[in-house]
PDB file of C-alpha atoms in Angstrom:
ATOM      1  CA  UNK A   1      -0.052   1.589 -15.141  1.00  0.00           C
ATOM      2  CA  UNK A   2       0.757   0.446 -11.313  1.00  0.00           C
ATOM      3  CA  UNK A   3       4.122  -1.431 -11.306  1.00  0.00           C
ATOM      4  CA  UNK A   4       5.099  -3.705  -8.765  1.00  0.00           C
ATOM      5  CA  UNK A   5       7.911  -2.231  -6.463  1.00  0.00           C
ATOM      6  CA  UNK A   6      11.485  -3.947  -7.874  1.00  0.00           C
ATOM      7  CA  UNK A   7      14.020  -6.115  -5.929  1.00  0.00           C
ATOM      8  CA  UNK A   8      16.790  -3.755  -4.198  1.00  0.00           C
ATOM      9  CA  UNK A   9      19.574  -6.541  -3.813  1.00  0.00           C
ATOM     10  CA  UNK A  10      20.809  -4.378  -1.270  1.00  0.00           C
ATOM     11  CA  UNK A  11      18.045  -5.728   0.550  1.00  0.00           C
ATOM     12  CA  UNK A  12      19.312  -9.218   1.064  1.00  0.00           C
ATOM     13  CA  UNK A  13      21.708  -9.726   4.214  1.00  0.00           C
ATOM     14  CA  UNK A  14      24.314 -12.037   5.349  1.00  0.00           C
ATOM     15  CA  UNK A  15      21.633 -14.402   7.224  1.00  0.00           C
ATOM     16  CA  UNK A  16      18.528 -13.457   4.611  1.00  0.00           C
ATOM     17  CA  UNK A  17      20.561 -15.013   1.883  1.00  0.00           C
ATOM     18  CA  UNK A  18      22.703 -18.450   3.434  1.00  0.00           C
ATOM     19  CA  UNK A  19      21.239 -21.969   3.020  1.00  0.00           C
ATOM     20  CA  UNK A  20      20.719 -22.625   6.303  1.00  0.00           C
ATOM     21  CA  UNK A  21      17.649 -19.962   6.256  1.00  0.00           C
ATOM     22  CA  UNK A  22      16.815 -20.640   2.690  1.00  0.00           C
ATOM     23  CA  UNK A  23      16.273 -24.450   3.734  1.00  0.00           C
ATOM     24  CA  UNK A  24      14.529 -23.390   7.051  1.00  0.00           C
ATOM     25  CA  UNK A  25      11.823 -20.991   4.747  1.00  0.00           C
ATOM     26  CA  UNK A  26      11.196 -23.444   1.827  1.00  0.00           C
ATOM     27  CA  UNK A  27      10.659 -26.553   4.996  1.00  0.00           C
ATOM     28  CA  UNK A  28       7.882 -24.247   6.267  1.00  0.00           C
ATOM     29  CA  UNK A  29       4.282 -25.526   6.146  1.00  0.00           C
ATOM     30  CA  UNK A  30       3.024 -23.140   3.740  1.00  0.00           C
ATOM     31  CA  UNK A  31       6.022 -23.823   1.101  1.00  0.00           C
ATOM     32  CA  UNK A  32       6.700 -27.314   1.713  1.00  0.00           C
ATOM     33  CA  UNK A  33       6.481 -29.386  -1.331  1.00  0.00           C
ATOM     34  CA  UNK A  34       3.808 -32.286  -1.740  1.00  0.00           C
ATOM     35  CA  UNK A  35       1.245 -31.165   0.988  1.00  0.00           C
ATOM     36  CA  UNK A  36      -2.482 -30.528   0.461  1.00  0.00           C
ATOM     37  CA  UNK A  37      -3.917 -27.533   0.920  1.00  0.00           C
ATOM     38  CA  UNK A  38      -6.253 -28.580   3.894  1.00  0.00           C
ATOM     39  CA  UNK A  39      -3.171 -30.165   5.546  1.00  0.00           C
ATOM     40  CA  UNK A  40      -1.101 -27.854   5.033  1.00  0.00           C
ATOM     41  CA  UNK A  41      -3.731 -25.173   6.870  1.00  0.00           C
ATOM     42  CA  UNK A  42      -4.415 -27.853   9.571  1.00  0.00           C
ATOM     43  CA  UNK A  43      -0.581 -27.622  10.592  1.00  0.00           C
ATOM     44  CA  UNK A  44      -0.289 -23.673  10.257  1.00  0.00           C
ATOM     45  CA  UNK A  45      -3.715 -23.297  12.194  1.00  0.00           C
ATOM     46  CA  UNK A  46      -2.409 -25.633  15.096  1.00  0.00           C
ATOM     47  CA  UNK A  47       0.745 -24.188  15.718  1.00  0.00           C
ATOM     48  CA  UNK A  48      -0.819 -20.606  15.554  1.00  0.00           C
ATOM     49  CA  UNK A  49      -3.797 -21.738  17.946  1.00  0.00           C
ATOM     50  CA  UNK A  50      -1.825 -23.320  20.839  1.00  0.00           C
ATOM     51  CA  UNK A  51       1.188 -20.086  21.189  1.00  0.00           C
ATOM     52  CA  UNK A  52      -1.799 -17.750  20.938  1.00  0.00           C
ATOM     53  CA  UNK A  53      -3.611 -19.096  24.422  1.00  0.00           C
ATOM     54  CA  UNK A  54      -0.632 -18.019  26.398  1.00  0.00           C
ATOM     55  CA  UNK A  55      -0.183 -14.831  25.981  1.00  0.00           C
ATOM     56  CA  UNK A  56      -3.838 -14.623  26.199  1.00  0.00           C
ATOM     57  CA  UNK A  57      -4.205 -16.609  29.626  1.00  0.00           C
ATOM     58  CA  UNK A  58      -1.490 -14.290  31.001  1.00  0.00           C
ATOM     59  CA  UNK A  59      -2.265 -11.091  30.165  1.00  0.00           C
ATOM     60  CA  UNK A  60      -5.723 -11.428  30.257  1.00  0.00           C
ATOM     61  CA  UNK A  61      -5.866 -12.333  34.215  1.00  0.00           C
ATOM     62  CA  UNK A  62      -2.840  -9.440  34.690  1.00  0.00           C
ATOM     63  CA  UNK A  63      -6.668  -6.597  35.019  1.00  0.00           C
ATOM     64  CA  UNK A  64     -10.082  -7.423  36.785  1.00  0.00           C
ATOM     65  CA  UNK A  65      -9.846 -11.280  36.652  1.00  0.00           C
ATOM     66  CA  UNK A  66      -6.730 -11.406  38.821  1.00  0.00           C
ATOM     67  CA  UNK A  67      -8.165 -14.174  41.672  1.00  0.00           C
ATOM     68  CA  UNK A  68     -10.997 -15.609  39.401  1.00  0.00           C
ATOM     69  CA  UNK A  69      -8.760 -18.053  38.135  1.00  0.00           C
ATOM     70  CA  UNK A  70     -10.440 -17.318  34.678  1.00  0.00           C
ATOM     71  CA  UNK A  71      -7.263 -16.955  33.109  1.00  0.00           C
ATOM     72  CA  UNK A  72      -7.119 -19.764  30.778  1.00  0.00           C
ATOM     73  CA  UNK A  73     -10.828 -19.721  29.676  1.00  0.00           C
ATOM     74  CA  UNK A  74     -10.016 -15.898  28.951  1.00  0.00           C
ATOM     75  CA  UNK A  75      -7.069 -17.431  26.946  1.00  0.00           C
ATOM     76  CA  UNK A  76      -8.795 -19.914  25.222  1.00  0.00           C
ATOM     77  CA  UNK A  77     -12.083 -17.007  24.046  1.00  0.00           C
ATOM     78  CA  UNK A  78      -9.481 -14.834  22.599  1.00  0.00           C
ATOM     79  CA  UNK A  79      -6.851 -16.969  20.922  1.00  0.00           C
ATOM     80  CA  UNK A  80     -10.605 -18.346  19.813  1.00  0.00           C
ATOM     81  CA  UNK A  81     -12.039 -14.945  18.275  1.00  0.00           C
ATOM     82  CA  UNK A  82      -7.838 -14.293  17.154  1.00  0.00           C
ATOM     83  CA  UNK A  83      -8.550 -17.692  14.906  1.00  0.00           C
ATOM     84  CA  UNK A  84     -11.607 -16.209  13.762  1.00  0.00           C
ATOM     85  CA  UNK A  85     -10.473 -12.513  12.243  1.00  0.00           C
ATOM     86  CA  UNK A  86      -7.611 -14.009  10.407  1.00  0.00           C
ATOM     87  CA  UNK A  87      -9.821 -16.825   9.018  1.00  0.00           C
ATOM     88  CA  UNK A  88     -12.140 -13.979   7.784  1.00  0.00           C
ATOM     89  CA  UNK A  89      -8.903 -12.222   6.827  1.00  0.00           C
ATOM     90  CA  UNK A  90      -7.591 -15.046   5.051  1.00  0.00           C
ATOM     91  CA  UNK A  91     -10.506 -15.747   3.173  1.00  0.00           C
ATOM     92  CA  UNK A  92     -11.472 -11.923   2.327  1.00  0.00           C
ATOM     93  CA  UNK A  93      -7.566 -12.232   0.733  1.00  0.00           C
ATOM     94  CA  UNK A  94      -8.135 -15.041  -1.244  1.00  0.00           C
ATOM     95  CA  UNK A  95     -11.097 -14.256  -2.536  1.00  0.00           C
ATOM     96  CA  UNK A  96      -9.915 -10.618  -3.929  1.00  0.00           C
ATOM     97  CA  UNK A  97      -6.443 -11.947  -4.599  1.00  0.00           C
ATOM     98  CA  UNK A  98      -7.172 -14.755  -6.563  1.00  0.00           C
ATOM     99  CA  UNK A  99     -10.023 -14.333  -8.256  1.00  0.00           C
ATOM    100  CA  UNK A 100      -9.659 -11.485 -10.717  1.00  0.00           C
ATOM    101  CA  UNK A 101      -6.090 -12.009 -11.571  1.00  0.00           C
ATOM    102  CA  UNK A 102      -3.983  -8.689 -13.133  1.00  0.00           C
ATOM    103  CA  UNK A 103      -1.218  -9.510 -14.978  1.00  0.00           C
ATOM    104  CA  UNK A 104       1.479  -6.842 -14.593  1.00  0.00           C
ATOM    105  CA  UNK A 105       4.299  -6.761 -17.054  1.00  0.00           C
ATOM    106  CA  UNK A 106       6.960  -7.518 -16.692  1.00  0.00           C
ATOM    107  CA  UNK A 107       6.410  -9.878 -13.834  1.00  0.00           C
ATOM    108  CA  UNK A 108       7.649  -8.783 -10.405  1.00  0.00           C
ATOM    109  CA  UNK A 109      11.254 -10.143  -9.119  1.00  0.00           C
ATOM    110  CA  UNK A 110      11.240 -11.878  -5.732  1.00  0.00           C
ATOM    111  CA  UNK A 111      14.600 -11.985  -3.500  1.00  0.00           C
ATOM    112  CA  UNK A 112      15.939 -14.600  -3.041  1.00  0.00           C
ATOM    113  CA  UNK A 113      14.626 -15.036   0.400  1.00  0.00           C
ATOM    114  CA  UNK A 114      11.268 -15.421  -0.588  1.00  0.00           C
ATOM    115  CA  UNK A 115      10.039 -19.264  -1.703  1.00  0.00           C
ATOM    116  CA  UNK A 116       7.542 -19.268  -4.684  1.00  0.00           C
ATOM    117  CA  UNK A 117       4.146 -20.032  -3.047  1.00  0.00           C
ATOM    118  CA  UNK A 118       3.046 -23.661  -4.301  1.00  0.00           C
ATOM    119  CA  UNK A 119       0.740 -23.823  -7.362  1.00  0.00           C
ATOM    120  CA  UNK A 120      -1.743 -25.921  -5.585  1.00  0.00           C
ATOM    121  CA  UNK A 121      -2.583 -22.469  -3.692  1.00  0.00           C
ATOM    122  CA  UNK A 122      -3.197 -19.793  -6.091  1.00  0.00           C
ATOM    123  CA  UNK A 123      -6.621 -20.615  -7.274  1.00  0.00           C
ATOM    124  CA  UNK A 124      -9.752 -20.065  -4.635  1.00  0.00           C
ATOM    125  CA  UNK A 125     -10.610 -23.436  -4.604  1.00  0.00           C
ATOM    126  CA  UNK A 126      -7.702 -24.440  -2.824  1.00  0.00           C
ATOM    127  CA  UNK A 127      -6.711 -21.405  -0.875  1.00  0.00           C
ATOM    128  CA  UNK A 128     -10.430 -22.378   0.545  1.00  0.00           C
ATOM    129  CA  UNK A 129      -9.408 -25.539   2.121  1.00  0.00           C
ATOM    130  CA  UNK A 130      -6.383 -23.917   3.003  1.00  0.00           C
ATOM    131  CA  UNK A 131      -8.719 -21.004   5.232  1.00  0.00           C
ATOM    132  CA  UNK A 132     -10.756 -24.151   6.148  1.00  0.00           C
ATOM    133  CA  UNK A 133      -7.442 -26.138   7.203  1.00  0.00           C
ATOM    134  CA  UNK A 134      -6.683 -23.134   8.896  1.00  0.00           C
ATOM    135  CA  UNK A 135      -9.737 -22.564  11.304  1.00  0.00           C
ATOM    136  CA  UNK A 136     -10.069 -25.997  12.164  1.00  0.00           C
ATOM    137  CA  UNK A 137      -6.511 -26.104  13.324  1.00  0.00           C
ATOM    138  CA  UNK A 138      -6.595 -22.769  15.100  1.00  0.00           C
ATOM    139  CA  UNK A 139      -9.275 -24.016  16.779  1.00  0.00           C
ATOM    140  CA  UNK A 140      -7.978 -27.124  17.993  1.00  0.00           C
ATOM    141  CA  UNK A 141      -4.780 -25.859  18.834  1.00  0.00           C
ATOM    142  CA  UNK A 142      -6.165 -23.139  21.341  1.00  0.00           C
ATOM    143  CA  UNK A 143      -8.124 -26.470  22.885  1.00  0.00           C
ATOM    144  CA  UNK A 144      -5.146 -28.793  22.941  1.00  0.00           C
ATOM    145  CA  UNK A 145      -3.672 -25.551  24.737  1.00  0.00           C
ATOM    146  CA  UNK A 146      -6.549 -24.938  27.207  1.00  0.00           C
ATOM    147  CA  UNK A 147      -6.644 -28.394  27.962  1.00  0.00           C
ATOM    148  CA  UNK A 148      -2.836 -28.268  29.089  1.00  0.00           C
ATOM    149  CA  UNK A 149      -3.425 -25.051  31.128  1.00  0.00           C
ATOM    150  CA  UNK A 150      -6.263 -26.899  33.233  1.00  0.00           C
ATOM    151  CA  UNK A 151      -4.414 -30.222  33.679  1.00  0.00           C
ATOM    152  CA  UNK A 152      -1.078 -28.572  35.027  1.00  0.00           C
ATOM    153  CA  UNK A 153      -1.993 -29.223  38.844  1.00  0.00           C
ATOM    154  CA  UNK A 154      -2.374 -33.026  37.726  1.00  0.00           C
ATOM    155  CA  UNK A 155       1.260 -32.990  35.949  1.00  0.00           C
ATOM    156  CA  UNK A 156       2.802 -31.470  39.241  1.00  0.00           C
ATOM    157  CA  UNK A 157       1.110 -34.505  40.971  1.00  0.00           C
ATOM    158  CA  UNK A 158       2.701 -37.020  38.384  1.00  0.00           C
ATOM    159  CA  UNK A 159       5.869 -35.218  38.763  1.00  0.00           C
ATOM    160  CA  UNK A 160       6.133 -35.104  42.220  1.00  0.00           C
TER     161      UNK A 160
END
């Protein structure tokens, strides 16, 4: 029978293990308590949408698109299609993950670094709205994004 890899607590370091960085992990979106699971994609999904454009924009006009000013539309396709795979990704998880669950005995240890995932996400139902959440989010994000990159000229103006 497969066993789950044990805890080393050799593992766990002088930051890993203080309350400052335990409080900082269990405040995340994904453990937080008392959020839905569509919310609690929405927020992931937007955060992950609008840093993805840049990188995107950047890099994307550094090859053939260097004076088409196409930068930010190049940005916006692939943070886009970026969304997409890890929706698919997301969803392909939960629905092997959670589905057929194996028990293992004896139950894995976590580190201490690691917050429990909420309940409310480990059946498919949820994890769903949470993929949902997730794409919608991503999705807006890269627009909210996009939307900034094209209206920079007319914050220079307001500036100025």
């Amino acid at each position: 029978m497969i066993q789950p890899p044990q805890v080393n607590p050799q593992m766990a370091t002088l930051i890993s293990t203080q309350d400052v960085t335990l409080n900082f992990l269990k405040y995340l979106p994904i453990y937080r308590p008392g959020i839905n699971p569509l919310a609690r994609g929405l927020e992931i999904g937007m955060a992950h949408g609008y840093w993805l454009v840049g990188p995107f924009a950047v890099l994307g006009s550094i090859g053939t698109l260097r004076d088409a000013n196409a930068g930010d539309l190049v940005g916006l396709l692939a943070a886009g299609g970026l969304i997409l795979i890890l929706t698919i990704g997301f969803s392909i998880y939960g629905t092997t993950k959670l589905e057929k669950r194996l028990e293992t005995l004896p139950k894995p240890a976590f580190a201490a670094t690691v917050p429990n995932v909420p309940e409310a996400l480990q059946n498919i139902d949820e994890w769903s709205q949470f993929t949902t959440g997730f794409f919608i989010g991503g999705i807006g994000g890269a627009i909210f994004a996009y939307l900034l990159l094209n209206s920079w000229s007319a914050f220079a103006a307001i500036a100025n």
